[in-house]
XYZ file of C-alpha atoms in Angstrom:
327
model
C 0.000 0.000 0.000
C 1.244 3.465 -0.881
C 1.660 6.212 1.727
C 2.309 9.936 1.994
C 5.913 9.113 1.098
C 4.711 8.517 -2.467
C 2.992 11.905 -2.821
C 3.896 14.498 -5.432
C 2.843 18.099 -6.061
C 3.789 19.988 -9.235
C 3.045 23.708 -9.497
C 3.698 26.288 -12.199
C 4.144 29.207 -9.805
C 4.920 30.306 -6.245
C 6.418 28.366 -3.341
C 3.628 29.463 -0.960
C 1.161 27.670 -3.215
C 3.183 24.477 -3.140
C 3.516 24.614 0.637
C -0.246 25.082 1.001
C -1.015 22.068 -1.194
C 1.693 19.854 0.311
C 0.515 20.562 3.851
C -2.946 19.299 2.913
C -1.534 15.950 1.761
C 0.641 15.605 4.833
C -2.430 16.185 7.008
C -4.303 13.395 5.212
C -6.382 15.571 2.918
C -7.454 14.536 -0.565
C -5.806 15.507 -3.832
C -8.835 17.680 -4.610
C -8.382 19.426 -1.270
C -4.721 20.017 -2.103
C -5.459 21.460 -5.545
C -8.178 23.713 -4.174
C -6.053 24.925 -1.253
C -3.055 25.650 -3.454
C -5.004 27.520 -6.115
C -6.982 29.424 -3.485
C -3.740 30.548 -1.854
C -2.538 31.884 -5.187
C -5.848 33.675 -5.741
C -5.610 35.311 -2.318
C -1.929 36.240 -2.781
C -2.656 37.487 -6.346
C 0.586 35.684 -7.274
C 2.294 37.774 -9.987
C -0.907 39.599 -10.888
C -1.991 36.931 -13.345
C -4.151 35.067 -10.827
C -6.940 36.350 -8.612
C -8.579 39.722 -8.128
C -7.071 43.066 -9.129
C -5.199 41.901 -12.222
C -5.533 41.653 -15.995
C -8.373 44.151 -16.576
C -10.224 43.593 -19.841
C -11.159 46.242 -22.422
C -13.835 47.587 -20.093
C -11.484 47.657 -17.081
C -13.052 44.670 -15.333
C -11.179 41.710 -13.848
C -12.863 38.343 -14.422
C -11.651 34.900 -13.342
C -11.370 31.411 -14.851
C -10.670 28.207 -12.916
C -10.945 24.440 -13.248
C -10.474 21.382 -11.040
C -10.451 17.751 -12.222
C -10.769 14.486 -10.300
C -8.602 11.849 -11.969
C -10.448 8.991 -10.253
C -13.951 9.822 -11.451
C -13.028 12.022 -14.454
C -15.375 14.668 -13.076
C -14.585 18.301 -13.826
C -15.813 21.552 -12.325
C -14.999 24.839 -14.013
C -15.973 28.490 -14.207
C -15.130 31.122 -16.800
C -15.666 34.875 -17.025
C -16.554 34.788 -13.312
C -17.356 38.211 -11.885
C -17.398 39.549 -8.306
C -16.162 36.308 -6.672
C -12.531 36.089 -5.518
C -12.406 32.340 -4.850
C -12.749 31.038 -8.394
C -11.281 27.594 -7.676
C -13.769 27.154 -4.824
C -16.640 27.912 -7.170
C -15.187 25.462 -9.702
C -15.197 22.750 -7.059
C -18.782 23.642 -6.177
C -19.699 23.108 -9.843
C -18.044 19.677 -9.639
C -19.661 18.615 -6.363
C -23.031 20.395 -6.384
C -24.144 20.151 -10.022
C -24.149 17.618 -12.840
C -22.464 20.199 -15.082
C -18.846 20.752 -16.038
C -18.568 24.464 -16.845
C -20.538 27.554 -15.802
C -19.791 30.956 -17.331
C -20.358 34.669 -16.946
C -22.987 36.330 -14.816
C -24.850 33.055 -14.332
C -21.726 31.513 -12.802
C -21.509 34.444 -10.399
C -25.151 34.063 -9.379
C -24.552 30.338 -8.813
C -21.563 31.170 -6.609
C -23.568 33.631 -4.526
C -26.322 31.043 -4.111
C -23.676 28.588 -2.882
C -22.582 31.039 -0.202
C -19.604 32.708 -1.843
C -19.299 36.396 -1.000
C -19.689 38.946 -3.789
C -16.847 41.478 -3.758
C -15.361 44.075 -6.080
C -12.416 42.501 -7.927
C -11.031 45.922 -8.889
C -7.977 47.356 -7.122
C -5.995 50.572 -7.450
C -3.444 48.617 -9.473
C -5.979 47.315 -11.984
C -7.556 50.777 -12.300
C -4.129 52.247 -13.033
C -3.356 49.568 -15.631
C -6.640 50.291 -17.358
C -6.208 54.081 -17.204
C -2.722 53.910 -18.708
C -4.006 51.654 -21.451
C -6.735 54.136 -22.372
C -4.219 56.992 -22.393
C -2.091 54.951 -24.777
C -4.899 54.658 -27.338
C -5.772 51.170 -26.106
C -2.434 49.617 -27.032
C -1.951 46.718 -27.144
C -5.278 45.079 -27.902
C -6.571 41.891 -29.511
C -8.752 43.249 -32.284
C -8.200 42.703 -35.997
C -10.078 43.284 -39.234
C -12.056 46.113 -37.636
C -12.495 49.861 -37.957
C -11.245 52.234 -36.614
C -7.710 50.885 -36.939
C -7.066 49.019 -33.635
C -3.319 49.653 -33.929
C -3.893 53.369 -33.358
C -7.371 53.795 -31.865
C -9.730 52.646 -29.155
C -13.199 51.320 -29.950
C -16.039 50.902 -30.287
C -15.140 48.860 -33.340
C -17.105 47.653 -36.317
C -16.217 45.021 -38.934
C -13.813 45.860 -41.726
C -14.081 43.808 -44.881
C -10.355 43.336 -45.479
C -7.456 43.812 -43.070
C -4.786 46.381 -43.788
C -1.112 45.311 -43.710
C -0.719 47.499 -40.612
C -3.481 45.616 -38.810
C -1.889 42.287 -39.684
C 1.441 43.492 -38.272
C -0.310 44.809 -35.135
C -1.830 41.418 -34.408
C 1.621 39.811 -34.419
C 3.173 42.619 -32.348
C 0.435 42.289 -29.742
C 1.140 38.594 -29.284
C 4.861 39.187 -28.755
C 4.346 42.215 -26.518
C 2.147 40.233 -24.144
C 4.032 36.983 -23.674
C 4.159 37.555 -19.934
C 1.109 39.760 -19.448
C -0.874 36.641 -18.662
C -0.182 33.364 -16.941
C -1.906 30.659 -14.948
C -1.395 28.672 -11.805
C -1.424 25.047 -12.885
C -1.210 22.152 -10.421
C -0.901 18.377 -10.612
C -1.224 16.446 -7.339
C -0.613 12.721 -6.716
C -1.241 11.117 -3.317
C 0.033 7.935 -1.706
C -2.945 5.917 -2.959
C -2.326 6.823 -6.587
C -5.132 9.381 -6.801
C -4.422 12.274 -9.184
C -6.094 15.673 -9.473
C -5.243 18.770 -11.463
C -6.396 22.357 -11.433
C -5.902 25.866 -12.764
C -6.807 29.436 -11.892
C -6.209 32.692 -13.763
C -7.553 36.160 -14.396
C -6.785 35.745 -18.065
C -5.256 38.019 -20.628
C -4.696 41.705 -19.849
C -6.801 43.958 -22.127
C -8.717 40.978 -23.493
C -12.016 41.440 -25.302
C -14.753 41.132 -22.632
C -16.088 37.587 -22.571
C -12.843 36.029 -23.766
C -12.089 32.616 -22.244
C -8.722 30.956 -22.657
C -7.468 27.443 -22.054
C -7.392 27.422 -18.244
C -10.980 26.289 -17.516
C -11.120 23.854 -20.443
C -10.532 20.200 -19.528
C -7.712 18.785 -21.620
C -6.382 22.225 -22.449
C -5.567 24.030 -19.194
C -5.205 20.788 -17.244
C -6.149 17.114 -17.282
C -5.988 14.249 -14.794
C -6.534 10.513 -15.077
C -5.444 8.361 -12.145
C -4.774 5.465 -14.512
C -2.273 7.452 -16.580
C -1.128 10.785 -15.122
C -1.820 14.489 -15.001
C -0.742 17.648 -16.799
C -1.258 21.402 -16.635
C -0.421 24.102 -19.169
C 0.307 27.818 -19.135
C 0.889 30.450 -21.783
C -1.004 31.717 -24.803
C -4.348 30.094 -24.124
C -5.982 31.236 -27.350
C -3.475 29.142 -29.280
C -2.881 26.305 -26.826
C -6.547 25.431 -26.263
C -6.880 24.459 -29.919
C -4.491 21.535 -29.374
C -5.595 20.125 -25.979
C -1.962 19.752 -24.842
C -2.760 18.496 -21.343
C -4.992 15.732 -22.687
C -2.396 14.796 -25.304
C 0.382 14.588 -22.728
C -1.658 12.325 -20.443
C -2.575 10.023 -23.307
C 1.065 9.796 -24.344
C 2.001 8.828 -20.783
C -0.752 6.199 -20.881
C 0.933 4.800 -23.996
C 4.254 4.543 -22.171
C 5.991 7.870 -22.756
C 7.894 9.279 -19.800
C 6.576 12.645 -18.528
C 9.340 14.746 -20.092
C 8.841 13.159 -23.503
C 5.057 13.557 -23.227
C 5.416 17.247 -22.385
C 7.842 17.800 -25.241
C 5.543 16.081 -27.731
C 2.587 18.224 -26.654
C 4.613 21.416 -27.111
C 6.027 20.238 -30.448
C 2.521 19.563 -31.773
C 1.605 23.218 -31.233
C 4.981 24.482 -32.442
C 4.476 22.900 -35.868
C 1.576 25.286 -36.465
C 2.567 28.283 -34.308
C 6.355 28.427 -34.108
C 6.380 31.611 -32.000
C 3.690 30.732 -29.455
C 4.404 31.346 -25.769
C 3.652 28.305 -23.637
C 4.762 25.530 -21.312
C 3.384 22.361 -19.736
C 4.086 20.228 -16.656
C 3.424 16.481 -16.552
C 3.428 13.718 -13.935
C 2.723 10.006 -14.275
C 1.234 7.535 -11.809
C 4.621 6.541 -10.384
C 5.460 10.102 -9.344
C 7.917 10.834 -12.131
C 7.535 14.289 -13.634
C 8.728 16.539 -16.429
C 8.072 19.803 -18.210
C 8.598 21.464 -21.573
C 8.278 24.915 -23.123
C 8.520 26.624 -26.503
C 11.578 28.804 -27.030
C 10.864 32.366 -28.140
C 12.673 35.652 -27.697
C 12.930 36.427 -23.982
C 11.668 33.007 -22.925
C 14.302 30.291 -23.158
C 13.760 28.468 -19.867
C 10.685 27.454 -17.882
C 10.600 27.253 -14.079
C 8.231 25.144 -11.994
C 7.989 23.930 -8.400
C 8.130 20.344 -7.128
C 7.443 18.870 -3.713
C 7.796 15.185 -2.908
C 9.460 13.069 -0.194
C 12.794 13.192 -2.036
C 12.906 16.988 -2.006
C 11.586 17.268 1.580
C 10.846 20.919 0.761
C 9.622 22.890 -2.248
C 12.273 22.832 -4.962
C 12.522 25.099 -7.996
C 13.139 23.145 -11.198
C 13.755 24.375 -14.715
C 13.891 23.080 -18.269
C 15.399 24.579 -21.396
C 12.781 25.394 -24.003
C 12.549 23.531 -27.299
């Protein structure tokens, strides 16, 4: 029989998150408890501004949250997207998993559900997010994620209307925006394995800064932002969600591990699949199999040549920062 000595926690971001999740396992909590506690800590700490309240205001200046949690034993998923007014997005995601037959709730209806479940409605705006939004407006709404619209989004704010054909300048702006914002968004991604072989995974994010209101990236999408199957392994991704979600990298990595690939090779294959179509995409993935072995991979672009992630297991005895060179 396996014990706590076989446990593993992989996290994309901060050490405080890893400590929070690891302490849950050491106290006998479940892998779902560990994922929720770790993500909730990141939401409360606001991590690097890419998770939780007060970060990544959209075009209207509002911060909205996405989160997902997956049970690798039952294959159940709970997720929320475009969540407003509720700080504890991962908690609401777990409520979707445990208190509904659904997988994903979105927008205002997700917020109403959360309030009905006892979550407190609060303003997600902070002085920092107001300042980010104000500076963006003063800069003629640059950068933004519009294309093929009028007025020219590379020089003007909206409101926008359709334009029949894009100008060369608009095409160049779209590419510049993607490069300029490689680190303006990120995600906490977690994979947790306990001593009984149970695996769970989860994500939380406030999305892409200056995104079009209503935009949802990969984080709350099962198989894209994260995936867990206790018979094969778990994975979690971070980066350019608009690109990465089209390839379901977390699902692909888990299926490759099921077929016998080691975690590093599975991560690399998932990144390479995307790279064949989008050579300059910004992204990374962490992977762990059922035996507690782990790996990671990332796509090499200007300014991003190495990916860092956190590991905690009995061998490390404490949170350890790991890194991989990008492909």
